[in-house]
Amino acid sequence: MVFVERHDQLAGFATALAACEEGHGRLLAVTGPMASGKTSLLGEFVQRAAAAGFVTMQATGARAERALPLSVINQLCHELPVPESDRTLLIREAHRIAVRHSRGTLVPGQSLPTMLHNVCSALQATSRHLPVLITVDDLHHVDPLSLHCLVYLARRIRSSRILLVISTGELVEPTETHLHAELLELAADHQVVLPALTRAGIGELLTQALGTTPTAALVDACAGASGGNPLLARTLIADLKVLETLDQAGQISPGRSYLSAIRRYVERCEPRIRQVLAAAAVLDDYPHAAALALARLAEVDTAAAERALRGLERAGLLTGGRLPHPVARQAVLDQLPPETLTGLHLRAALLLHEEGAAPLPIAHHLLAAGQAPDWSGPVLVEAADSLLTGGQVDRGLAVLRLAHDGATGTRERAALKVALMQAEWRIDPATAGHRLGRLAAAAHAGELGVEAQVTTAHCLLYLGHTAEAVQVIDGLTALDTTPEQAADIRFLTVWARYTYPGLFTDEPAEPRAARRRGAECMVNSRDALAHALETVLAKGPNSAAVVTAEQFLPRFSLGPGTPAAITAALAILVYSDHVETATLWTDRLLTQAAERGAPSWQAMLYGIRGDIALRAGHLADARRYAEAALAHMSAPSWATAIGVPLSTLIMACLGLGDLETATRHLDQPVPDEMFQTVWGLSYLHARGHYYLATGRAEAALDDFTTCGDLMARWSVDLPTIVGWRVWAAEAYLALKQPDRARTLAESQLTQLGAEPSRTKAAALRVLAATVPPAQRPALLRDATEMFRGCGDRLGLAYALADLSRAQRALGDFQRARLTVRRAYDVAGSCRADALRKVLLPDVDNDALENADASGTEAFHTLSDAERRVAALAAQGSTNRQIATKLYVTVSTVEQHLTKVYRKLNVTRRADLLVKFGPLIGDIA
């Protein structure tokens, strides 16, 4: 056998062997942790001694024979180098003494000494001819009577050629402590100590086993998982030959050999050691598990725990109080009876709680025990919140359910039901909603606190349970609350008016605290947000509301109580045409929602992001975000809010020219309650556009005017929410009723005031279609500037398209060509294929897009003179007109054009406008 890092020990044995041959017998003790290779080393000693001409005798202590008298002496008697008859007599005498001793009968005065004298005499006689090596392995398991005999022998071999080698380990209590200690004391000057293997030793083992130099990562992994213990290291390497893998954390993945070795190791430890080891395994995730804590957990005294820890550290089973690998930890725990493991986890939870540990490790133990003691409720709730914030939703839910099952008070259980609903809501609002009936009843019975009632009301509103929601809100407004609670109630009522504008026939009552303090005093950010949203609903967006929304968003991260408030803040930004800011915050919040494992929050934010993309004219993005919103949450979980992603998806598909998909989504059933919400208005608006696109102007007009009727009835006739007048005017234009269209457009402009906005730009565009041709360009130029300023590229593309038609109608063909090209390019950036086909029906879009990059590069190879000629030619000027404008000859113009056509790979002037319109426009 090849030994690693045992050269000094072998050299020590060689020295003892040589001294023995010269007549200096001695007792040599081999000590070291359990499974450190003592048995293998003794076997090597025997082989080397036999090769040197020694007579060898071997015996081993066994756990099963600890109570069997003279078990080791009996083994040695069988190997005594004496005649068979003498050996038989000694064995019989040993057996007789053992039987009498086991029955409790005292051994007759001279029987044992006589036997010992005979054995010693036989050994001494043999050693005069040949040196003798006697090895006794696992001394800690040797029975007391055999230990007594070994002490007798050890005291009589110093001047003989007899070498007695004993090995003993740690972590196991000897059968007789004093005799065991006396033997080690006799060998105090001659000890061979087996330390744990170093990292270099592990590397050497790996090299021998694998036949190649291992990587540093593999050596580190094996050293860490074995703790330097030779047995564990060899079993890891055996597993490695099969598995050959490291996980992402750089740890080796042990197999059956390692697992079996750990189990055998644990089985060989004495009970107290196993108790301490089990305690260490249970507290493995807690970094400050000192001896006192482990002693309390293992229910042993501190001194015993300290001794056990030192032994386990030397054995490699613990490093810094932790087991070397998760598999080792689990193997230790798996060997415990279920009731023992449960008790350990409960004691560990209490211990950590008393030491002021963080809630998470405490909850881990309580969850493993499946019990929630009386003191654990607040700790479990805090731990669940931490887990949910970290995106561990399933585990957070498990902790909350444990807290709920362990709660005894009615109010406490009701509050935990609300917390459970909020956690479940992150995943599936429809499933979480099954708790709402009981929670509404609990709110009515006064069993819920203010915050829990506010949460319940928000969820009732979302799922369309408006009657129950109003009942809860009415109860809240009648309560005597703190200013902070009043702010939450106020936001709830404003949010209810925003989402269900017709829900309250009268103005909802202010909470008492709000009435006392005065409406001008904002208590917190939520109160200010409620005021801003209320202002937007009453008068439309303004700069103060935008500032409030921008100040709110950085202060609140996405959490159980914030989705509605965050949605309100984003809505204010969107309605105010601050799409870039809204985009920035929505993307940040989407990242948070993904990190927190909240698909329902992701769905909500994807819906908002899709609406923002649609308003910016990014049709492909709008479609992608809307589809993601629907994919992250089922239709029942969307409830009435399904109007958000559906309306965006329908509008995006219409712009992209995908009528088939738009039709399919319109065929999807929606809840009737949706049409009582602000999201129902968006759906009607999208459906009206679908009808316009499919030539059903009457149906479109009906949807648009229905929007207007609902908004008027709800007193929220705000064009920022839905500019129904503009789109009704479009329907009238399709119906060849320009006067009615003009009336609605002018009415919309009057309502909007002087501030530029998307709706105002759309109204100007519609109005331009109703005025004489000469007045149209000015209105459309104003519209294009507003669309550009608001970031609405799709609106800009349509306005440019209308402007090109107006220019053509007035005979300005050069400008019309340039404008239509610009409209075509802007529509291309929006992926508005339907509009592009109308603008330039004969152009191959794919070919044009593929040519854009190379065409731009080619255009920049033109000289300045060639560019000026190309620009004028693209705008429709003849060769003579170009020559006159540039003060050159017609022949020079012709030469320049020939070079332009060759460099740009075109054959006619129209191609210059189609392929290089924006570049030529910049020159012009």
mmCIF file of N, CA, C and O in Angstrom, residues 388-391 426 553-554 556-559 562 566 585-598 601-602 605:
data_model
loop_
_atom_site.group_PDB
_atom_site.id
_atom_site.type_symbol
_atom_site.label_atom_id
_atom_site.label_comp_id
_atom_site.label_asym_id
_atom_site.label_seq_id
_atom_site.Cartn_x
_atom_site.Cartn_y
_atom_site.Cartn_z
ATOM 1 N N LEU A 388 -39.611 36.224 1.214
ATOM 2 C CA LEU A 388 -40.396 36.730 0.087
ATOM 3 C C LEU A 388 -39.657 37.856 -0.618
ATOM 4 O O LEU A 388 -39.658 37.941 -1.849
ATOM 5 N N THR A 389 -39.023 38.723 0.156
ATOM 6 C CA THR A 389 -38.251 39.810 -0.441
ATOM 7 C C THR A 389 -37.102 39.262 -1.272
ATOM 8 O O THR A 389 -36.753 39.823 -2.309
ATOM 9 N N GLY A 390 -36.534 38.152 -0.817
ATOM 10 C CA GLY A 390 -35.437 37.537 -1.547
ATOM 11 C C GLY A 390 -35.875 36.637 -2.690
ATOM 12 O O GLY A 390 -35.031 36.004 -3.333
ATOM 13 N N GLY A 391 -37.162 36.569 -2.944
ATOM 14 C CA GLY A 391 -37.661 35.781 -4.068
ATOM 15 C C GLY A 391 -37.903 34.318 -3.765
ATOM 16 O O GLY A 391 -38.267 33.554 -4.658
ATOM 17 N N ARG A 426 -48.659 37.069 -5.082
ATOM 18 C CA ARG A 426 -47.497 37.264 -5.958
ATOM 19 C C ARG A 426 -47.493 36.245 -7.097
ATOM 20 O O ARG A 426 -47.013 36.532 -8.186
ATOM 21 N N LEU A 553 -41.509 57.079 -6.385
ATOM 22 C CA LEU A 553 -40.954 55.830 -6.902
ATOM 23 C C LEU A 553 -39.600 55.450 -6.297
ATOM 24 O O LEU A 553 -39.387 54.269 -5.975
ATOM 25 N N PRO A 554 -38.676 56.383 -6.085
ATOM 26 C CA PRO A 554 -37.400 55.963 -5.475
ATOM 27 C C PRO A 554 -37.528 55.561 -4.007
ATOM 28 O O PRO A 554 -36.655 54.878 -3.480
ATOM 29 N N PHE A 556 -39.955 53.769 -2.534
ATOM 30 C CA PHE A 556 -40.669 52.531 -2.240
ATOM 31 C C PHE A 556 -40.225 51.442 -3.218
ATOM 32 O O PHE A 556 -40.361 51.606 -4.427
ATOM 33 N N SER A 557 -39.689 50.362 -2.673
ATOM 34 C CA SER A 557 -39.397 49.209 -3.509
ATOM 35 C C SER A 557 -40.655 48.363 -3.627
ATOM 36 O O SER A 557 -41.600 48.515 -2.851
ATOM 37 N N LEU A 558 -40.633 47.478 -4.588
ATOM 38 C CA LEU A 558 -41.801 46.632 -4.841
ATOM 39 C C LEU A 558 -41.996 45.659 -3.690
ATOM 40 O O LEU A 558 -41.084 44.921 -3.323
ATOM 41 N N GLY A 559 -43.171 45.686 -3.072
ATOM 42 C CA GLY A 559 -43.462 44.831 -1.936
ATOM 43 C C GLY A 559 -44.944 44.556 -1.846
ATOM 44 O O GLY A 559 -45.734 45.023 -2.683
ATOM 45 N N THR A 562 -47.287 47.677 -1.985
ATOM 46 C CA THR A 562 -46.964 48.794 -2.880
ATOM 47 C C THR A 562 -47.438 48.692 -4.328
ATOM 48 O O THR A 562 -47.367 49.698 -5.036
ATOM 49 N N ILE A 566 -47.513 51.983 -6.697
ATOM 50 C CA ILE A 566 -46.533 52.083 -7.784
ATOM 51 C C ILE A 566 -47.235 52.207 -9.125
ATOM 52 O O ILE A 566 -46.839 53.000 -9.989
ATOM 53 N N TRP A 585 -38.422 53.592 -14.801
ATOM 54 C CA TRP A 585 -38.879 53.026 -13.536
ATOM 55 C C TRP A 585 -39.547 51.672 -13.730
ATOM 56 O O TRP A 585 -39.388 50.767 -12.911
ATOM 57 N N THR A 586 -40.267 51.508 -14.809
ATOM 58 C CA THR A 586 -40.920 50.215 -15.043
ATOM 59 C C THR A 586 -39.886 49.115 -15.256
ATOM 60 O O THR A 586 -40.030 48.001 -14.732
ATOM 61 N N ASP A 587 -38.822 49.418 -15.985
ATOM 62 C CA ASP A 587 -37.769 48.418 -16.200
ATOM 63 C C ASP A 587 -37.079 48.059 -14.886
ATOM 64 O O ASP A 587 -36.763 46.887 -14.635
ATOM 65 N N ARG A 588 -36.839 49.052 -14.040
ATOM 66 C CA ARG A 588 -36.226 48.767 -12.739
ATOM 67 C C ARG A 588 -37.137 47.891 -11.888
ATOM 68 O O ARG A 588 -36.690 46.938 -11.237
ATOM 69 N N LEU A 589 -38.412 48.214 -11.904
ATOM 70 C CA LEU A 589 -39.370 47.464 -11.101
ATOM 71 C C LEU A 589 -39.556 46.041 -11.637
ATOM 72 O O LEU A 589 -39.782 45.104 -10.868
ATOM 73 N N LEU A 590 -39.447 45.880 -12.945
ATOM 74 C CA LEU A 590 -39.527 44.529 -13.517
ATOM 75 C C LEU A 590 -38.372 43.664 -13.026
ATOM 76 O O LEU A 590 -38.550 42.475 -12.728
ATOM 77 N N THR A 591 -37.208 44.255 -12.908
ATOM 78 C CA THR A 591 -36.064 43.526 -12.368
ATOM 79 C C THR A 591 -36.328 43.109 -10.925
ATOM 80 O O THR A 591 -36.051 41.969 -10.528
ATOM 81 N N GLN A 592 -36.868 44.030 -10.131
ATOM 82 C CA GLN A 592 -37.207 43.709 -8.739
ATOM 83 C C GLN A 592 -38.233 42.577 -8.674
ATOM 84 O O GLN A 592 -38.097 41.647 -7.860
ATOM 85 N N ALA A 593 -39.246 42.657 -9.505
ATOM 86 C CA ALA A 593 -40.297 41.639 -9.474
ATOM 87 C C ALA A 593 -39.738 40.264 -9.823
ATOM 88 O O ALA A 593 -40.117 39.252 -9.228
ATOM 89 N N ALA A 594 -38.814 40.217 -10.786
ATOM 90 C CA ALA A 594 -38.204 38.938 -11.155
ATOM 91 C C ALA A 594 -37.350 38.405 -10.010
ATOM 92 O O ALA A 594 -37.377 37.206 -9.703
ATOM 93 N N GLU A 595 -36.598 39.296 -9.357
ATOM 94 C CA GLU A 595 -35.747 38.867 -8.237
ATOM 95 C C GLU A 595 -36.585 38.344 -7.079
ATOM 96 O O GLU A 595 -36.131 37.481 -6.323
ATOM 97 N N ARG A 596 -37.781 38.853 -6.935
ATOM 98 C CA ARG A 596 -38.613 38.472 -5.796
ATOM 99 C C ARG A 596 -39.588 37.345 -6.124
ATOM 100 O O ARG A 596 -40.463 37.024 -5.332
ATOM 101 N N GLY A 597 -39.431 36.764 -7.297
ATOM 102 C CA GLY A 597 -40.239 35.603 -7.636
ATOM 103 C C GLY A 597 -41.720 35.894 -7.622
ATOM 104 O O GLY A 597 -42.497 35.109 -7.078
ATOM 105 N N ALA A 598 -42.111 37.028 -8.215
ATOM 106 C CA ALA A 598 -43.505 37.468 -8.174
ATOM 107 C C ALA A 598 -44.062 37.596 -9.589
ATOM 108 O O ALA A 598 -44.072 38.687 -10.165
ATOM 109 N N TRP A 601 -46.719 40.329 -10.155
ATOM 110 C CA TRP A 601 -46.178 41.684 -10.246
ATOM 111 C C TRP A 601 -45.502 41.895 -11.599
ATOM 112 O O TRP A 601 -45.609 42.968 -12.197
ATOM 113 N N GLN A 602 -44.786 40.869 -12.055
ATOM 114 C CA GLN A 602 -44.168 40.975 -13.374
ATOM 115 C C GLN A 602 -45.235 41.187 -14.448
ATOM 116 O O GLN A 602 -45.061 42.021 -15.355
ATOM 117 N N LEU A 605 -46.509 44.758 -14.393
ATOM 118 C CA LEU A 605 -45.515 45.707 -14.906
ATOM 119 C C LEU A 605 -45.288 45.521 -16.402
ATOM 120 O O LEU A 605 -45.064 46.501 -17.128
#
